[in-house]
Tab-separated table of C-alpha atoms in Angstrom:
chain	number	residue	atom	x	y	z
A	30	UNK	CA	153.658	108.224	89.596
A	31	UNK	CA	155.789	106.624	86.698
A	32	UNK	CA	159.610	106.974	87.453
A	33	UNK	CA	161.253	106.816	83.886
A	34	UNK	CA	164.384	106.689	83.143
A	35	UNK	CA	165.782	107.767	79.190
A	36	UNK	CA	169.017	105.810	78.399
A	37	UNK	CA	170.358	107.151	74.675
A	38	UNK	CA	172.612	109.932	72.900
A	39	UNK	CA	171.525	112.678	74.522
A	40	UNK	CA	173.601	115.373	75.455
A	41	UNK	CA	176.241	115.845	72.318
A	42	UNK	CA	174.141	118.661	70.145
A	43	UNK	CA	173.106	115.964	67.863
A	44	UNK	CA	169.433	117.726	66.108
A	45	UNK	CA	168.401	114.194	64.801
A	46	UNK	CA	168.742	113.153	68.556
A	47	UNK	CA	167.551	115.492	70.413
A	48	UNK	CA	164.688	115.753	68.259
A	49	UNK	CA	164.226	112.143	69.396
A	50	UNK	CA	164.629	113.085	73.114
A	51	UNK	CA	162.042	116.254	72.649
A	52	UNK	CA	159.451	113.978	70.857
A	53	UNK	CA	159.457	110.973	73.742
A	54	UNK	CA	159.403	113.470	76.223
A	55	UNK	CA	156.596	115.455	75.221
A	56	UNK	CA	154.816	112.289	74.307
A	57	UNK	CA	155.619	110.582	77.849
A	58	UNK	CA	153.994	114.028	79.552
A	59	UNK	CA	150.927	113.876	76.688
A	60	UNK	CA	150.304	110.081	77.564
A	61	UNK	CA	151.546	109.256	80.908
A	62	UNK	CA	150.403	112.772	82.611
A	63	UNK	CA	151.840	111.445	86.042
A	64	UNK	CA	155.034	110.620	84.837
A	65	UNK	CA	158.795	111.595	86.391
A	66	UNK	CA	161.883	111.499	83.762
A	67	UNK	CA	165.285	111.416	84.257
A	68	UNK	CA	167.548	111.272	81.612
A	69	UNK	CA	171.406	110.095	81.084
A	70	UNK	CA	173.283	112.941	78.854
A	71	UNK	CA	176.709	114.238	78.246
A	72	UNK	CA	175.489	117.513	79.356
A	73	UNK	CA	172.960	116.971	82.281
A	74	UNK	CA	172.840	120.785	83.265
A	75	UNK	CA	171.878	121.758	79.595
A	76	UNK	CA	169.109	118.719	79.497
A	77	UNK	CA	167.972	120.013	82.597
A	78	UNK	CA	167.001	123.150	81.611
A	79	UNK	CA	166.369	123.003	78.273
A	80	UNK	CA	163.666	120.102	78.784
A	81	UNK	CA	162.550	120.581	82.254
A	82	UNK	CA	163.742	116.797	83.526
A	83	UNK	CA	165.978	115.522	85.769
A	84	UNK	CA	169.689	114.612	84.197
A	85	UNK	CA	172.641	112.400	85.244
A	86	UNK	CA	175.759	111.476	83.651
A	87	UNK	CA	176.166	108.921	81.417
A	88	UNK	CA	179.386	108.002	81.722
A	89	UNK	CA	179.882	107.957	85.312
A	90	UNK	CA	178.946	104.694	86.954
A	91	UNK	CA	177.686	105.848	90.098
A	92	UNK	CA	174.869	108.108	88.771
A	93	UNK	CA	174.152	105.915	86.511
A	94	UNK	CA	173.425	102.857	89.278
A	95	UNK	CA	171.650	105.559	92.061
A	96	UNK	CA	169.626	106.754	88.745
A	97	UNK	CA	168.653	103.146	87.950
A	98	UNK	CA	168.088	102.112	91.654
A	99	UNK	CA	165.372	105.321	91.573
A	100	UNK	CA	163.371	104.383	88.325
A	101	UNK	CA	160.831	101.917	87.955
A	102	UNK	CA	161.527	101.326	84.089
A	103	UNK	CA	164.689	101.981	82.300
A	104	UNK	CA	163.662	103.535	78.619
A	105	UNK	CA	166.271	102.894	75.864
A	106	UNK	CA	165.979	104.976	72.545
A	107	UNK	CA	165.067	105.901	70.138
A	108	UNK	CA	167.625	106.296	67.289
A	109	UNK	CA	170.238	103.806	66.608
A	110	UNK	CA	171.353	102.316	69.748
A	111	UNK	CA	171.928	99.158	69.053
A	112	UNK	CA	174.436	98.703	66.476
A	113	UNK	CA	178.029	98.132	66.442
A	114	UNK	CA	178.521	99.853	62.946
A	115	UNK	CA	179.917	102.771	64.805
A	116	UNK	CA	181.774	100.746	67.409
A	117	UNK	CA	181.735	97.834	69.650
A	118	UNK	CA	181.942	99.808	73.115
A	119	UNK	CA	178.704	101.731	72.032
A	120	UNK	CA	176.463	98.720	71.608
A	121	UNK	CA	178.230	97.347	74.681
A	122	UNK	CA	177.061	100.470	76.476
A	123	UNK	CA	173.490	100.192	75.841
A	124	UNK	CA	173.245	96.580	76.775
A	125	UNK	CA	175.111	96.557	79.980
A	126	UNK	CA	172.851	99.411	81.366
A	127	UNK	CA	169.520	97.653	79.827
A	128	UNK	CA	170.872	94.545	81.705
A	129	UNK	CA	171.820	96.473	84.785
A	130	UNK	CA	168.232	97.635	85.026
A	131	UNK	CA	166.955	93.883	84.653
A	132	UNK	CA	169.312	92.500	87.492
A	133	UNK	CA	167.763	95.361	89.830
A	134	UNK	CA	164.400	94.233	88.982
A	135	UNK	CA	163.777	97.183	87.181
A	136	UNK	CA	161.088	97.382	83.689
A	137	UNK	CA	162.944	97.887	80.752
A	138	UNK	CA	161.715	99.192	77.579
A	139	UNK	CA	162.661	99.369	73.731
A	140	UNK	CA	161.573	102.634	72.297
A	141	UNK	CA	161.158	103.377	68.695
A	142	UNK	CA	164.347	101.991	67.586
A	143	UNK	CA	166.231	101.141	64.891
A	144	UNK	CA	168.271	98.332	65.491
A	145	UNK	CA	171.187	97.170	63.642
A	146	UNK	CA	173.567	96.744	62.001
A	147	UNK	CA	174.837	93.851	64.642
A	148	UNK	CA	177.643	91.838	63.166
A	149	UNK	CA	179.921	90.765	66.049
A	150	UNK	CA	178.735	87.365	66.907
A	151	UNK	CA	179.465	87.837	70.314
A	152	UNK	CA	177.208	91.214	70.069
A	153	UNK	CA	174.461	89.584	68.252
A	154	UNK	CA	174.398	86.802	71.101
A	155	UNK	CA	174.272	89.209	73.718
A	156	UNK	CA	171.772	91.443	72.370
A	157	UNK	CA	169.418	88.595	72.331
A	158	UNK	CA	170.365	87.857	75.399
A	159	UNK	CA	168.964	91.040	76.871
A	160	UNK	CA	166.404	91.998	74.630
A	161	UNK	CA	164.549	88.389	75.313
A	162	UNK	CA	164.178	89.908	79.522
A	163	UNK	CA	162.837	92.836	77.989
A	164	UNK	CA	159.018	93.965	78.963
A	165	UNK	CA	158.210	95.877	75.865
A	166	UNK	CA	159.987	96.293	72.034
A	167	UNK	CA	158.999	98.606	69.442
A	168	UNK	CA	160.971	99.675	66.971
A	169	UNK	CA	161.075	101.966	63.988
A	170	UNK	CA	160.581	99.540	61.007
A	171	UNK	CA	160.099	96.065	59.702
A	172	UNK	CA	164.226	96.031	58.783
A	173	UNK	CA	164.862	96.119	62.732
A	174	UNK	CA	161.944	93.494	63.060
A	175	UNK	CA	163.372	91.025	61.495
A	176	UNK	CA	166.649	91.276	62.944
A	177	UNK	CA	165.560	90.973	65.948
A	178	UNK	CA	163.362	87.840	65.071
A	179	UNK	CA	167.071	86.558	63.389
A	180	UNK	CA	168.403	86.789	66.461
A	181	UNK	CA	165.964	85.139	68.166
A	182	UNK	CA	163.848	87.711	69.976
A	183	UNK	CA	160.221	86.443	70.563
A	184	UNK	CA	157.706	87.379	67.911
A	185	UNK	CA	155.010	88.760	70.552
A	186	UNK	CA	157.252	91.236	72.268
A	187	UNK	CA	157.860	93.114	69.190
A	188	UNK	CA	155.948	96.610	67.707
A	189	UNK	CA	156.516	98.579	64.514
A	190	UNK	CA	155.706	101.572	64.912
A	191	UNK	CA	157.987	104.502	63.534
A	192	UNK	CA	160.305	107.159	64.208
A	193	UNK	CA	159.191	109.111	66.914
A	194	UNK	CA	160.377	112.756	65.511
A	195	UNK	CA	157.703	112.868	62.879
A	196	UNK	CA	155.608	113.732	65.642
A	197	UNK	CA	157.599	116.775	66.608
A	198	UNK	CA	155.727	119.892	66.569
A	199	UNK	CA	156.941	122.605	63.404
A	200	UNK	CA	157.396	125.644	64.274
A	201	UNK	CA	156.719	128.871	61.987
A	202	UNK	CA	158.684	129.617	59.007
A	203	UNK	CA	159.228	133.122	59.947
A	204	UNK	CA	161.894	131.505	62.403
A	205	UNK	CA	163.853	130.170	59.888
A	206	UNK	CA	163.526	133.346	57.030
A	207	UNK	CA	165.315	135.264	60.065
A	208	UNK	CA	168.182	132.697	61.016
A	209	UNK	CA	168.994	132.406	56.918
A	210	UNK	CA	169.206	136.079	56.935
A	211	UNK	CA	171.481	136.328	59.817
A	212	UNK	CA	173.617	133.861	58.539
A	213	UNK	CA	173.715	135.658	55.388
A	214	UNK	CA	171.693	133.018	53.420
A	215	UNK	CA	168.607	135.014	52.653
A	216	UNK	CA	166.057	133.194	50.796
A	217	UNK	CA	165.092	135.135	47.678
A	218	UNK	CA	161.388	135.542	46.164
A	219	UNK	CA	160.938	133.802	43.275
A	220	UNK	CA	164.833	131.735	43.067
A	221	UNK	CA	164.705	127.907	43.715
A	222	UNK	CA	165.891	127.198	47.547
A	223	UNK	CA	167.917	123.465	47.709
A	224	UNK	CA	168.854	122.554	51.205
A	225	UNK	CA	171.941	120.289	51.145
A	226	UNK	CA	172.385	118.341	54.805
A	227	UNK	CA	175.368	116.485	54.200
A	228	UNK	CA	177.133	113.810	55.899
A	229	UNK	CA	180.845	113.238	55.925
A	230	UNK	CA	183.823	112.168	57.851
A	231	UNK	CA	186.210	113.707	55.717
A	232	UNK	CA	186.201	116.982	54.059
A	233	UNK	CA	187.366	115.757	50.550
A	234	UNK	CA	185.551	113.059	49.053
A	235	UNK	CA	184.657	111.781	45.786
A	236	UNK	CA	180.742	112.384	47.037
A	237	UNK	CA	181.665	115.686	48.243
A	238	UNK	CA	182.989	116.416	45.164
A	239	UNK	CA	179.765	115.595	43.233
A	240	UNK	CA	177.541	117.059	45.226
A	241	UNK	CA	179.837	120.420	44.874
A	242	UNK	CA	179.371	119.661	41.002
A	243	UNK	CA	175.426	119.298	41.557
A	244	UNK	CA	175.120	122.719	43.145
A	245	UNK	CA	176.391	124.370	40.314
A	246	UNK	CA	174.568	122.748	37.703
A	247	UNK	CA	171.443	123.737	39.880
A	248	UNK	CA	172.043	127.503	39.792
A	249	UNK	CA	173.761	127.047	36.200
A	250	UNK	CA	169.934	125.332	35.059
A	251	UNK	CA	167.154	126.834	37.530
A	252	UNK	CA	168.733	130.096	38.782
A	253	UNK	CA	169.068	127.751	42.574
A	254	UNK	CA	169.766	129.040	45.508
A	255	UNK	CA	171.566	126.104	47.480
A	256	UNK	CA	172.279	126.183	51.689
A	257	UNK	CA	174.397	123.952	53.151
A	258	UNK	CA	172.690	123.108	56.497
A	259	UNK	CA	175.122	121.139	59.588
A	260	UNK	CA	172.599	118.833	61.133
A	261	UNK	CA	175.229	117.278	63.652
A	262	UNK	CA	176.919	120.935	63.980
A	263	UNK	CA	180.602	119.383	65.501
A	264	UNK	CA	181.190	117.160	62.873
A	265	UNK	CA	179.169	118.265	59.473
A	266	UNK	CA	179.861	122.427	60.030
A	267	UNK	CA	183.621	121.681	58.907
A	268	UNK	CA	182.529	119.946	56.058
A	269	UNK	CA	179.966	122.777	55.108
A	270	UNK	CA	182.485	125.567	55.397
A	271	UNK	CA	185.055	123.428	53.350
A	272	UNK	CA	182.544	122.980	50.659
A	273	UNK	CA	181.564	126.568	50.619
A	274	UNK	CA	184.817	127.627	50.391
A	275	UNK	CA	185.388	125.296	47.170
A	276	UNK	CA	182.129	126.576	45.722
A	277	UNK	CA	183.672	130.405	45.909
A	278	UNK	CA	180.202	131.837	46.885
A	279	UNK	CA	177.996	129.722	44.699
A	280	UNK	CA	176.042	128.084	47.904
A	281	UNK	CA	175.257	129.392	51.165
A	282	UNK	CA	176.479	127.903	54.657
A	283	UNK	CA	175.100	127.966	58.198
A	284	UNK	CA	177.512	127.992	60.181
A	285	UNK	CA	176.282	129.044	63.785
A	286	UNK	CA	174.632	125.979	66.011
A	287	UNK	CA	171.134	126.213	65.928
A	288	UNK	CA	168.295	124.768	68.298
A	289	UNK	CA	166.132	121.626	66.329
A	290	UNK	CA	163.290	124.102	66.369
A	291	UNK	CA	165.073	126.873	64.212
A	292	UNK	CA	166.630	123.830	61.887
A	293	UNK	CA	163.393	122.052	61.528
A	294	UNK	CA	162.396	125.709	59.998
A	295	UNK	CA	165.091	126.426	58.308
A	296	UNK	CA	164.250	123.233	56.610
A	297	UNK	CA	160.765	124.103	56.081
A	298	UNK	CA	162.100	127.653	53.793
A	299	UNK	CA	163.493	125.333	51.197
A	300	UNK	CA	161.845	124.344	48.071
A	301	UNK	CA	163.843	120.747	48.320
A	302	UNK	CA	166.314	119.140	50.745
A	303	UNK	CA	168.870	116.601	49.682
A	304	UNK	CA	169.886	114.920	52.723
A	305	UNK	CA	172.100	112.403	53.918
A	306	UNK	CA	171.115	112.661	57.387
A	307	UNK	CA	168.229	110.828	58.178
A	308	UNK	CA	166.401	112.831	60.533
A	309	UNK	CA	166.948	116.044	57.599
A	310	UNK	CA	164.337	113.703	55.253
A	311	UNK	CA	162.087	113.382	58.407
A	312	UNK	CA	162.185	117.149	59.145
A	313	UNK	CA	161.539	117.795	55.696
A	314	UNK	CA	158.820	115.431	55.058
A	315	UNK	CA	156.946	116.465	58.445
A	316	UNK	CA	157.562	120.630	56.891
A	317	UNK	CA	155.540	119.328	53.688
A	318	UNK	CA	159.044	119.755	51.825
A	319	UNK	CA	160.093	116.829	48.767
A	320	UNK	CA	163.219	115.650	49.709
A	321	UNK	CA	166.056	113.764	48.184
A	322	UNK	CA	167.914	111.304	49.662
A	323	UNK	CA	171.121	109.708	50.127
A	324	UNK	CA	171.539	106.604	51.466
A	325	UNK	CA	174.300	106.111	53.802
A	326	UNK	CA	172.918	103.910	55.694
A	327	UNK	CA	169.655	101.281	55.875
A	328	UNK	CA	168.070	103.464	58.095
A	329	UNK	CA	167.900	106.140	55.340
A	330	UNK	CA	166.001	103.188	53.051
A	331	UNK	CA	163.708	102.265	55.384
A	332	UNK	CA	162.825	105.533	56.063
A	333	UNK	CA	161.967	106.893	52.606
A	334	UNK	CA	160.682	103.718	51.521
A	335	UNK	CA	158.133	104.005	54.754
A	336	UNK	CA	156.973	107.350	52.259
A	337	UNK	CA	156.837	105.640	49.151
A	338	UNK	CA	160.260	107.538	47.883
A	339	UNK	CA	162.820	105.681	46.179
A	340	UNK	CA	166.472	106.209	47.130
A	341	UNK	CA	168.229	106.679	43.860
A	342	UNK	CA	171.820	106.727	45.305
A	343	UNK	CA	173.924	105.800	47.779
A	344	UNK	CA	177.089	108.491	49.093
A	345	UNK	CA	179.467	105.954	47.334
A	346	UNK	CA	177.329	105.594	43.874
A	347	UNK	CA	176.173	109.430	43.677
A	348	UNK	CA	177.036	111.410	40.412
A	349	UNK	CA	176.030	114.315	39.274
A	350	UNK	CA	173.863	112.874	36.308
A	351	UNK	CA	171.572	110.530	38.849
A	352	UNK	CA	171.199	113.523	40.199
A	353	UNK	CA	170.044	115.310	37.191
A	354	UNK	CA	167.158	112.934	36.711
A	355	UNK	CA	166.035	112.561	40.754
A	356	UNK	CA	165.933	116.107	40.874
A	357	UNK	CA	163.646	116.699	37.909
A	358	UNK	CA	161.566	114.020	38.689
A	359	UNK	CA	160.750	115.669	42.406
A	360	UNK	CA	160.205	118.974	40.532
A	361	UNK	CA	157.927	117.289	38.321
A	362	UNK	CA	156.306	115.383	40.914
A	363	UNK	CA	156.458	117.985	43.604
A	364	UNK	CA	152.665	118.517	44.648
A	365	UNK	CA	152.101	114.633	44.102
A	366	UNK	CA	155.055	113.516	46.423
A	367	UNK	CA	154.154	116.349	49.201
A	368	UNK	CA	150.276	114.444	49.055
A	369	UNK	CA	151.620	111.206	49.510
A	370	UNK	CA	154.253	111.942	51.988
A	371	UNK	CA	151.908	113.754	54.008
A	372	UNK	CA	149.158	111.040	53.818
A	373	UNK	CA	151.842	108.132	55.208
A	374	UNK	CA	152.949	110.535	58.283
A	375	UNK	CA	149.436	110.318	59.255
A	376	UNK	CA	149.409	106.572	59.007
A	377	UNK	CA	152.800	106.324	61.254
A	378	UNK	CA	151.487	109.088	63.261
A	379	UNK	CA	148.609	106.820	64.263
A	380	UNK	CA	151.160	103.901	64.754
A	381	UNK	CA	153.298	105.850	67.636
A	382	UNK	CA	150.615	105.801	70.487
A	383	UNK	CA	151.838	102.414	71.212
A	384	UNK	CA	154.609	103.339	73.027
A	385	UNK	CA	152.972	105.158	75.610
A	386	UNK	CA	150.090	102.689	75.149
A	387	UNK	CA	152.381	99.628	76.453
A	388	UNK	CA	154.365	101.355	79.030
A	389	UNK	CA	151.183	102.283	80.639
A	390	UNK	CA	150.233	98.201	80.352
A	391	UNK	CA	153.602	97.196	81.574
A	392	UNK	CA	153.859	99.572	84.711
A	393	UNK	CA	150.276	98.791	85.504
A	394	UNK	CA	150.814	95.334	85.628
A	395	UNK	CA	154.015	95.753	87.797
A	396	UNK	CA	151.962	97.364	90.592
């Protein structure tokens, strides 16, 4: 019997994350078929039921410590755990419970991340710090790699593999023809279907702005149907509806929380997806639909570059005439980029096993 325990951003309603938190699961159970899983979440009575593990709290120290004193290897990831982009406290977090693990003697595991941006120099030195005690690494791409080599990690712990949600199972498409008709978003025969997953902090932005400006030329030029799809639903739905609303009924807008089952499908009905989000592009990409994207982030590079797709923009350099010329380029190119797309999933695909693979070596040689 493994006792695992899942350290990452589980819990807050995130799709892109707990599409993450489906994916190791179901590939922990696949690989490991003796295997026990706990996981730390905001919500631990939701994980609970809605993935059949044990859950604790993440912020409380006490079940973390009794969780940690009850697993023989702490898990960390995937996504983007390690990075103090979004704030110094959240890489802090991460660490000190990786750490915690390694003072109680426990195994401790990187899992299909992507690491980075670390700028703090205090971060950076600690993250080494940890990560060099670690039994296993893999992350998501050669960008995280060589960060961690920068910062002095040891070559020979270190895997690339890939992001673990292109693994996910999709669903049928039927699913996602009935949510866009409940949200009254129906997708019509024969009209052009864009899915927009946008990211922003702020409802009025010069990027907003142009994307608003793209929508309309779509339906102005090829008749489009555009959906504006809230991948993290608490903070992108605002930003949806406020869009809508400026578009006076020229795009469509989800606006109920939906399951990363019914997304992933509602992803699959369009005919192309322009996302910022990065696990929107992975979604589409694993649903066999050419996607667009906007780079917010390295992560979003990495990941399109990983399926030979350029990223033409960034959210602070998009207009609407870069646009113009990546969109007819995918409709050009639209059975040639699903073929190619589709032929590196399968070589990532093949790539993921390690995981399981090592934490299978590690806890064997811990007995």
């Amino acid at each position: 019997m493994y006792n695992i325990l899942i350290s990452g951003y589980y819990g807050f309603n995130n799709i892109g994350d707990e599409s993450i938190l489906r994916t190791v699961i179901d590939n922990l159970r696949e690989k490991l078929p003796d295997v026990d899983i706990t996981v730390l979440s905001q919500c631990p009575a939701q994980t609970e039921e809605k993935y059949g593990v044990r859950a604790a709290r993440r912020m409380n120290p006490w079940d973390i410590f009794r969780s940690l004193r009850r697993c023989d290897m702490l898990l960390s990831g995937g996504g983007s755990l390690l990075q103090d982009a979004t704030s110094r406290r959240s890489i802090l977090y991460y660490l000190c419970i990786l750490r915690l693990a390694q003072l109680l003697g426990k195994r401790t595991f990187i899992y299909s991340q992507g690491i980075g941006p670390i700028s703090g120099k205090w971060n950076r030195w600690y993250t080494a710090r940890v990560l060099r005690r670690a039994d296993g690494i893999v992350v998501r791409d050669g960008k995280s790699r060589d960060l961690l080599l920068e910062l002095g990690v040891p070559e020979g712990l270190i895997h690339v593999t890939a992001d673990p949600v292109i693994r996910v199972r999709t669903p049928e498409s039927a699913l996602g023809l009935r949510i866009l008709e409940e949200e009254n978003c129906p997708r019509r025969p024969d009209h052009l279907t864009v899915g927009w997953a946008i990211k922003s902090r702020k409802p009025d932005t010069a990027f907003l702005r142009e994307a608003e400006r793209c929508i309309l030329w779509l339906r102005e030029t090829y008749g489009a149907d555009s959906v504006l799809i809230p991948f993290f639903h608490d903070e992108d739905v605002g930003v949806c509806e406020a869009m809508a609303k400026h578009l006076d009924g020229q795009a469509g807008c989800l606006r109920k929380k939906h399951l990363s089952e019914e997304t992933l499908s509602i992803i699959g009905c369009m005919d192309v997806l322009v996302g910022v989000r990065l696990h929107s592009l992975i979604y589409a990409a694993v649903m066999g639909v050419p996607m667009i994207g906007v780079s917010y982030d390295p992560k979003v590079e990495s990941f399109l570059s990983s399926i030979q797709r350029p990223t033409p923009f960034t959210v602070e350099d998009f207009t609407l005439e870069k646009f113009q010329a990546a969109f007819r380029d995918t409709m050009e190119r639209r059975e040639e980029i699903r073929e190619t797309t589709r032929a590196c999933l399968d070589r990532l695909i093949s790539k993921l096993d390690q995981n399981e693979e090592l934490i299978r070596a590690i806890m064997e040689r811990a007995k």
